[in-house]
């Protein structure tokens, strides 16, 4: 009688569930079934596929995937957060304790030890924040619905291959909400192509073995084209009449070209052996300006955000005693909020400048439109959007 009453209560509860919740549960189960069928064809053993049967969508992953940023952190705030005295102290300790191992990586892959330790520090604070999300559950959540469905599905299939390889136990198979894994945060497809065995034990355990993670990052950067002995870049000074429309990461020119434009380095020569380089002014004419080499663009293959690559590069130099940037950041110039960027886009479009979609995102096309507007108004075309520029467009 008690069991019958309990069963009846369960039925009543299920019948009271919103139709959308039931539909979502069915869709998720159907997705898991498809993944299992595809993975089985790929040779994944059933004992690993059974791990999928216990999965449910992770609401926290859904929330994070759908969120819209309310505030865009300026680059100087990001750098202040990443290049701290504590991160420098811990990084120098790792450089000292792992000196022999890092020397071997430098010899094998040509990537400086400072860059590798900086990546480790920026990605997970030297393993202190690797992420506690189940990789399988996160990727399944992303894969069955939403804008990241193709990404999630592909990465989930590769994650199952990793599980089958034996490089990681299911209990340790953790990462970020987006499926980035281990000490230096590889996604499964990147792991499949570039993970390396740094210990010689036959495994590529980037989750609990820092040496494997550091070796993997070194191998990845080498494969992306890292040039041994070449600095990532350095701070420069530009003349008052410099054309900031040329200050674009992809606008690579010879060192002689920039010397002729009046660009000078702080404390060093701009030599021809740097190869083609570009000028980067992330905060416009009022902030630090940098000359970037091919190796900075390689860092962008690790993470496409220029702020990330700059943090890694700067941290790698500060480990060995380099000073903070010579020029101060324009901290009085706050970045535009997403709704302000959308208004900027609307006003630029109304004035005849193509920003692409009105989406509240300061992407390449919007920055190009800002540059064109600044140039037509006789302003420094640095592409740096501020509240003052928004006010100017309203006149």
Coordinates of C-alpha atoms in Angstrom, one line a residue:
X1 CA 0.0 0.0 0.0
X2 CA 2.8 2.4 0.9
X3 CA 4.7 1.5 -2.3
X4 CA 1.5 2.0 -4.4
X5 CA 0.9 5.4 -2.8
X6 CA 4.5 6.3 -3.4
X7 CA 4.3 5.3 -7.1
X8 CA 1.1 7.3 -7.4
X9 CA 2.8 10.4 -6.0
X10 CA 5.6 10.0 -8.5
X11 CA 3.2 9.8 -11.4
X12 CA 1.4 12.9 -10.1
X13 CA 4.7 14.7 -9.8
X14 CA 5.7 13.8 -13.3
X15 CA 2.4 14.8 -14.8
X16 CA 2.8 18.2 -13.1
X17 CA 6.2 18.8 -14.8
X18 CA 6.1 21.5 -17.5
X19 CA 5.9 20.1 -21.0
X20 CA 9.0 22.0 -21.9
X21 CA 11.0 20.2 -19.2
X22 CA 9.8 16.8 -20.4
X23 CA 10.6 17.8 -24.0
X24 CA 14.1 18.9 -23.0
X25 CA 14.7 15.6 -21.2
X26 CA 13.6 13.6 -24.2
X27 CA 15.7 15.7 -26.5
X28 CA 18.8 15.2 -24.3
X29 CA 18.2 11.5 -24.1
X30 CA 17.8 11.3 -27.9
X31 CA 21.1 13.3 -28.3
X32 CA 22.9 10.9 -26.0
X33 CA 21.6 7.9 -27.9
X34 CA 22.9 9.5 -31.2
X35 CA 26.3 10.1 -29.6
X36 CA 26.6 6.6 -28.3
X37 CA 25.7 5.2 -31.7
X38 CA 28.3 7.4 -33.5
X39 CA 30.9 6.7 -30.8
X40 CA 30.4 3.0 -31.0
X41 CA 31.0 3.1 -34.8
X42 CA 34.2 5.0 -33.9
X43 CA 35.3 2.0 -31.8
X44 CA 34.6 3.4 -28.3
X45 CA 34.0 0.5 -25.9
X46 CA 30.6 0.1 -24.3
X47 CA 32.0 0.4 -20.8
X48 CA 33.0 4.0 -21.6
X49 CA 29.7 4.8 -23.3
X50 CA 27.9 3.8 -20.2
X51 CA 29.2 6.9 -18.5
X52 CA 26.9 8.9 -20.8
X53 CA 23.8 7.1 -19.5
X54 CA 24.1 8.8 -16.1
X55 CA 24.4 12.3 -17.6
X56 CA 21.8 15.1 -17.3
X57 CA 22.1 18.6 -18.6
X58 CA 24.1 20.9 -16.3
X59 CA 22.1 24.0 -15.6
X60 CA 25.2 26.0 -14.6
X61 CA 26.8 25.2 -18.0
X62 CA 23.6 26.3 -19.7
X63 CA 23.6 29.5 -17.7
X64 CA 27.2 30.3 -18.5
X65 CA 26.8 29.5 -22.2
X66 CA 23.8 31.8 -22.5
X67 CA 25.1 34.7 -20.5
X68 CA 25.6 38.1 -22.0
X69 CA 28.3 40.2 -20.3
X70 CA 27.0 43.2 -18.4
X71 CA 30.4 44.8 -18.2
X72 CA 33.4 44.6 -20.5
X73 CA 36.6 44.6 -18.5
X74 CA 39.2 47.0 -20.0
X75 CA 42.5 45.5 -21.0
X76 CA 44.4 47.2 -18.1
X77 CA 42.1 45.7 -15.6
X78 CA 42.6 42.2 -17.1
X79 CA 46.3 42.6 -17.1
X80 CA 46.3 43.9 -13.5
X81 CA 44.3 40.7 -12.5
X82 CA 46.7 38.4 -14.4
X83 CA 50.1 39.9 -13.7
X84 CA 50.1 40.0 -9.9
X85 CA 52.9 39.8 -7.4
X86 CA 51.6 36.4 -6.2
X87 CA 51.4 35.0 -9.8
X88 CA 55.0 36.3 -10.4
X89 CA 56.2 34.7 -7.1
X90 CA 54.6 31.3 -7.9
X91 CA 55.8 31.4 -11.4
X92 CA 59.4 32.1 -10.4
X93 CA 59.2 29.2 -7.9
X94 CA 58.1 26.9 -10.7
X95 CA 60.9 28.1 -13.0
X96 CA 63.4 27.3 -10.3
X97 CA 62.0 23.9 -9.2
X98 CA 61.5 22.7 -12.7
X99 CA 64.6 24.2 -14.2
X100 CA 66.1 21.0 -15.6
X101 CA 62.8 19.8 -17.1
X102 CA 62.1 23.2 -18.7
X103 CA 65.6 23.3 -20.2
X104 CA 64.8 20.0 -21.9
X105 CA 61.5 21.4 -23.3
X106 CA 63.3 24.5 -24.6
X107 CA 65.9 22.3 -26.3
X108 CA 63.3 20.0 -27.8
X109 CA 60.6 22.5 -28.9
X110 CA 62.3 25.9 -29.0
X111 CA 59.7 27.6 -26.8
X112 CA 61.0 29.7 -23.9
X113 CA 60.4 28.4 -20.4
X114 CA 59.0 31.8 -19.4
X115 CA 56.2 31.6 -22.0
X116 CA 55.3 28.1 -20.9
X117 CA 55.1 29.0 -17.2
X118 CA 53.2 32.2 -18.1
X119 CA 50.6 30.1 -20.0
X120 CA 50.2 27.8 -17.0
X121 CA 49.8 30.8 -14.7
X122 CA 47.3 32.6 -16.8
X123 CA 45.3 29.5 -17.7
X124 CA 44.9 27.9 -14.3
X125 CA 47.1 29.8 -11.8
X126 CA 49.6 26.9 -11.9
X127 CA 47.0 24.2 -11.5
X128 CA 45.0 25.9 -8.8
X129 CA 41.9 26.5 -10.9
X130 CA 41.7 23.7 -13.5
X131 CA 37.9 23.6 -13.4
X132 CA 35.7 21.2 -11.5
X133 CA 33.1 20.5 -14.2
X134 CA 32.6 17.0 -15.6
X135 CA 34.1 17.2 -19.1
X136 CA 31.5 14.7 -20.4
X137 CA 28.6 16.4 -18.8
X138 CA 29.6 19.9 -19.9
X139 CA 30.2 18.9 -23.5
X140 CA 27.0 16.9 -23.6
X141 CA 25.1 19.9 -22.3
X142 CA 26.6 22.2 -24.9
X143 CA 26.2 19.6 -27.7
X144 CA 22.5 18.8 -27.4
X145 CA 21.2 22.4 -27.8
X146 CA 22.2 26.0 -28.3
X147 CA 24.7 28.0 -30.3
X148 CA 27.6 25.8 -29.3
X149 CA 25.9 22.5 -30.4
X150 CA 28.3 21.6 -33.2
X151 CA 31.3 22.4 -30.9
X152 CA 29.9 20.4 -28.0
X153 CA 29.1 17.4 -30.2
X154 CA 32.5 17.2 -31.8
X155 CA 34.4 17.7 -28.5
X156 CA 32.3 15.1 -26.7
X157 CA 33.1 12.5 -29.3
X158 CA 36.8 13.3 -28.9
X159 CA 36.5 13.3 -25.1
X160 CA 35.3 9.7 -25.3
X161 CA 38.4 8.8 -27.3
X162 CA 40.5 10.3 -24.5
X163 CA 38.7 8.3 -21.9
X164 CA 39.2 5.1 -23.9
X165 CA 43.0 5.9 -24.3
X166 CA 43.5 5.5 -20.6
X167 CA 45.3 8.8 -20.2
X168 CA 42.8 9.9 -17.6
X169 CA 40.4 8.2 -15.2
X170 CA 36.8 9.2 -15.3
X171 CA 37.0 10.7 -11.8
X172 CA 39.8 13.0 -12.9
X173 CA 38.1 13.9 -16.2
X174 CA 37.4 17.5 -15.1
X175 CA 37.7 20.9 -16.7
X176 CA 36.1 24.3 -17.4
X177 CA 32.4 24.6 -18.2
X178 CA 33.3 24.9 -21.9
X179 CA 35.3 21.7 -21.9
X180 CA 38.9 23.0 -21.6
X181 CA 41.0 20.6 -19.6
X182 CA 44.0 20.2 -17.5
X183 CA 46.8 22.5 -16.3
X184 CA 47.0 24.4 -19.5
X185 CA 43.4 24.0 -20.7
X186 CA 43.3 22.0 -23.9
X187 CA 40.0 21.2 -25.5
X188 CA 39.6 17.5 -26.6
X189 CA 40.4 18.1 -30.3
X190 CA 43.5 20.1 -29.5
X191 CA 44.5 17.3 -27.0
X192 CA 44.0 14.7 -29.8
X193 CA 46.4 16.5 -32.1
X194 CA 49.0 18.1 -29.8
X195 CA 49.1 16.4 -26.4
X196 CA 52.6 15.2 -25.5
X197 CA 54.1 12.9 -22.9
X198 CA 56.4 15.0 -20.8
X199 CA 57.4 12.2 -18.3
X200 CA 58.1 9.3 -20.6
X201 CA 55.5 7.0 -18.9
X202 CA 53.6 6.6 -22.1
X203 CA 50.6 8.7 -21.0
X204 CA 49.6 12.3 -21.8
X205 CA 48.0 13.2 -18.5
X206 CA 47.5 17.0 -18.6
X207 CA 45.0 16.8 -15.7
X208 CA 47.2 15.7 -12.8
X209 CA 50.7 15.8 -14.3
X210 CA 52.0 19.4 -15.0
X211 CA 55.0 18.1 -17.0
X212 CA 52.7 16.5 -19.6
X213 CA 50.7 19.7 -19.7
X214 CA 53.7 21.9 -20.2
X215 CA 55.2 19.6 -22.8
X216 CA 51.8 19.6 -24.6
X217 CA 51.7 23.5 -24.7
X218 CA 55.3 23.6 -25.9
X219 CA 54.6 21.1 -28.7
X220 CA 51.4 23.0 -29.7
X221 CA 53.2 26.3 -29.9
X222 CA 56.0 24.7 -32.0
X223 CA 53.5 23.3 -34.4
X224 CA 51.7 26.6 -34.7
X225 CA 55.0 28.1 -35.9
X226 CA 56.8 29.5 -32.8
X227 CA 60.2 30.9 -33.9
X228 CA 63.0 30.0 -31.5
X229 CA 64.9 33.0 -30.2
X230 CA 62.4 35.6 -31.3
X231 CA 60.7 37.9 -28.8
X232 CA 56.9 38.1 -28.8
X233 CA 57.1 41.9 -29.0
X234 CA 58.0 45.0 -26.9
X235 CA 56.7 48.4 -26.1
X236 CA 57.4 51.2 -28.6
X237 CA 56.9 54.9 -28.9
X238 CA 55.2 56.5 -31.9
X239 CA 55.3 60.1 -33.2
X240 CA 52.5 62.5 -32.6
X241 CA 51.5 62.3 -36.3
X242 CA 51.4 58.5 -36.3
X243 CA 48.5 57.0 -38.4
X244 CA 46.8 54.8 -35.9
X245 CA 44.7 53.3 -38.7
X246 CA 47.8 51.2 -39.3
X247 CA 48.0 49.9 -35.8
X248 CA 46.4 46.6 -36.4
X249 CA 47.8 43.2 -35.5
X250 CA 47.3 41.8 -39.0
X251 CA 48.9 44.8 -40.6
X252 CA 52.5 43.3 -40.7
X253 CA 55.3 45.4 -42.3
X254 CA 59.0 45.3 -42.3
X255 CA 60.9 46.8 -39.4
X256 CA 62.3 49.4 -41.8
X257 CA 58.8 50.5 -42.7
X258 CA 58.0 51.3 -39.1
X259 CA 61.3 53.0 -38.5
X260 CA 60.6 55.2 -41.4
X261 CA 57.2 56.1 -39.8
X262 CA 59.1 57.3 -36.7
X263 CA 58.4 54.3 -34.5
X264 CA 61.2 53.8 -31.9
X265 CA 61.7 51.0 -29.3
X266 CA 62.1 51.7 -25.6
X267 CA 65.6 50.5 -24.7
X268 CA 66.4 48.4 -27.8
X269 CA 66.8 48.6 -31.5
X270 CA 64.1 47.7 -34.1
X271 CA 66.3 45.3 -36.1
X272 CA 65.5 43.8 -39.4
X273 CA 65.9 40.2 -38.1
X274 CA 62.5 40.6 -36.3
X275 CA 60.8 39.7 -39.5
X276 CA 57.5 41.4 -40.4
X277 CA 56.0 43.1 -37.4
X278 CA 52.8 45.0 -36.6
X279 CA 51.8 47.8 -34.3
X280 CA 49.2 47.2 -31.6
X281 CA 47.6 50.0 -29.5
X282 CA 45.0 48.2 -27.4
X283 CA 44.0 51.4 -25.6
X284 CA 44.3 53.8 -28.5
X285 CA 46.7 56.8 -28.6
X286 CA 46.6 57.4 -24.9
X287 CA 47.9 54.0 -23.8
X288 CA 51.0 51.8 -24.3
X289 CA 51.8 50.9 -27.9
X290 CA 53.5 47.6 -28.8
X291 CA 55.4 46.2 -31.7
X292 CA 54.4 42.5 -32.2
X293 CA 56.3 39.7 -34.0
X294 CA 55.2 36.5 -35.5
X295 CA 55.4 34.8 -32.1
X296 CA 52.6 37.0 -30.7
X297 CA 50.4 35.8 -33.5
X298 CA 51.3 32.3 -32.5
X299 CA 50.1 33.0 -29.0
X300 CA 46.8 34.1 -30.5
X301 CA 46.5 30.5 -31.8
X302 CA 46.4 29.4 -28.2
X303 CA 43.7 32.0 -27.3
X304 CA 42.4 34.5 -29.8
X305 CA 42.1 37.4 -27.3
X306 CA 44.9 39.9 -27.7
X307 CA 44.6 40.7 -24.0
X308 CA 45.4 37.1 -23.2
X309 CA 48.5 37.0 -25.5
X310 CA 49.7 40.3 -24.0
X311 CA 49.3 39.0 -20.5
X312 CA 51.2 35.8 -21.3
X313 CA 54.0 37.8 -23.0
X314 CA 54.3 40.4 -20.3
X315 CA 54.2 37.9 -17.5
X316 CA 56.9 35.8 -19.1
X317 CA 59.2 38.9 -19.2
X318 CA 58.3 40.0 -15.6
X319 CA 59.5 36.6 -14.3
X320 CA 63.0 37.6 -15.2
X321 CA 63.0 41.2 -13.9
X322 CA 61.5 43.2 -16.7
X323 CA 59.7 46.4 -15.6
X324 CA 56.0 47.2 -16.0
X325 CA 55.0 49.0 -19.2
X326 CA 56.6 52.4 -19.6
X327 CA 53.4 54.2 -20.5
X328 CA 50.4 54.3 -18.2
X329 CA 47.0 53.0 -19.3
X330 CA 44.2 55.6 -19.7
X331 CA 42.3 54.3 -16.7
X332 CA 39.9 57.3 -16.8
X333 CA 38.5 56.0 -20.1
X334 CA 36.0 53.3 -19.2
X335 CA 35.0 50.9 -21.9
X336 CA 31.5 51.0 -23.4
X337 CA 28.9 48.7 -22.0
X338 CA 27.2 46.3 -24.4
X339 CA 24.1 48.5 -24.7
X340 CA 26.3 51.5 -25.4
X341 CA 28.2 49.6 -28.1
X342 CA 24.8 48.7 -29.7
X343 CA 23.9 52.4 -29.6
X344 CA 27.3 53.3 -31.1
X345 CA 26.7 50.8 -33.9
X346 CA 23.3 52.3 -34.6
X347 CA 24.7 55.8 -34.7
X348 CA 27.6 54.8 -37.0
X349 CA 25.2 53.0 -39.4
X350 CA 22.9 56.0 -39.4
X351 CA 26.0 58.1 -40.4
X352 CA 26.9 55.7 -43.2
X353 CA 29.5 53.5 -41.6
X354 CA 29.0 49.7 -41.8
X355 CA 29.4 48.0 -38.5
X356 CA 27.8 44.8 -39.5
X357 CA 25.1 43.6 -37.0
X358 CA 23.9 45.8 -34.2
X359 CA 24.9 43.2 -31.6
X360 CA 26.6 45.1 -28.8
X361 CA 29.9 43.5 -29.5
X362 CA 32.9 45.6 -30.4
X363 CA 34.2 43.3 -33.2
X364 CA 36.5 43.9 -36.1
X365 CA 33.9 45.4 -38.3
X366 CA 32.7 47.9 -35.7
X367 CA 36.3 48.9 -34.9
X368 CA 36.9 49.4 -38.6
X369 CA 33.8 51.6 -38.7
X370 CA 35.0 53.6 -35.7
X371 CA 38.4 54.1 -37.4
X372 CA 36.8 55.3 -40.6
X373 CA 34.6 57.8 -38.6
X374 CA 37.6 59.1 -36.7
X375 CA 39.6 59.5 -39.9
X376 CA 36.8 61.4 -41.6
X377 CA 36.5 63.7 -38.6
X378 CA 40.2 64.4 -38.5
X379 CA 40.7 62.5 -35.3
X380 CA 43.4 59.9 -34.5
X381 CA 42.0 56.8 -36.1
X382 CA 42.9 54.4 -33.2
X383 CA 39.5 52.6 -33.2
X384 CA 39.2 53.0 -29.4
X385 CA 35.6 53.5 -28.6
X386 CA 34.8 55.6 -25.5
X387 CA 31.8 57.4 -24.0
X388 CA 33.2 60.6 -25.5
X389 CA 33.1 59.1 -29.0
X390 CA 29.5 58.1 -28.4
X391 CA 28.6 61.6 -27.4
X392 CA 30.3 63.0 -30.4
X393 CA 28.2 60.8 -32.7
X394 CA 25.1 62.1 -31.0
X395 CA 25.7 65.7 -32.0

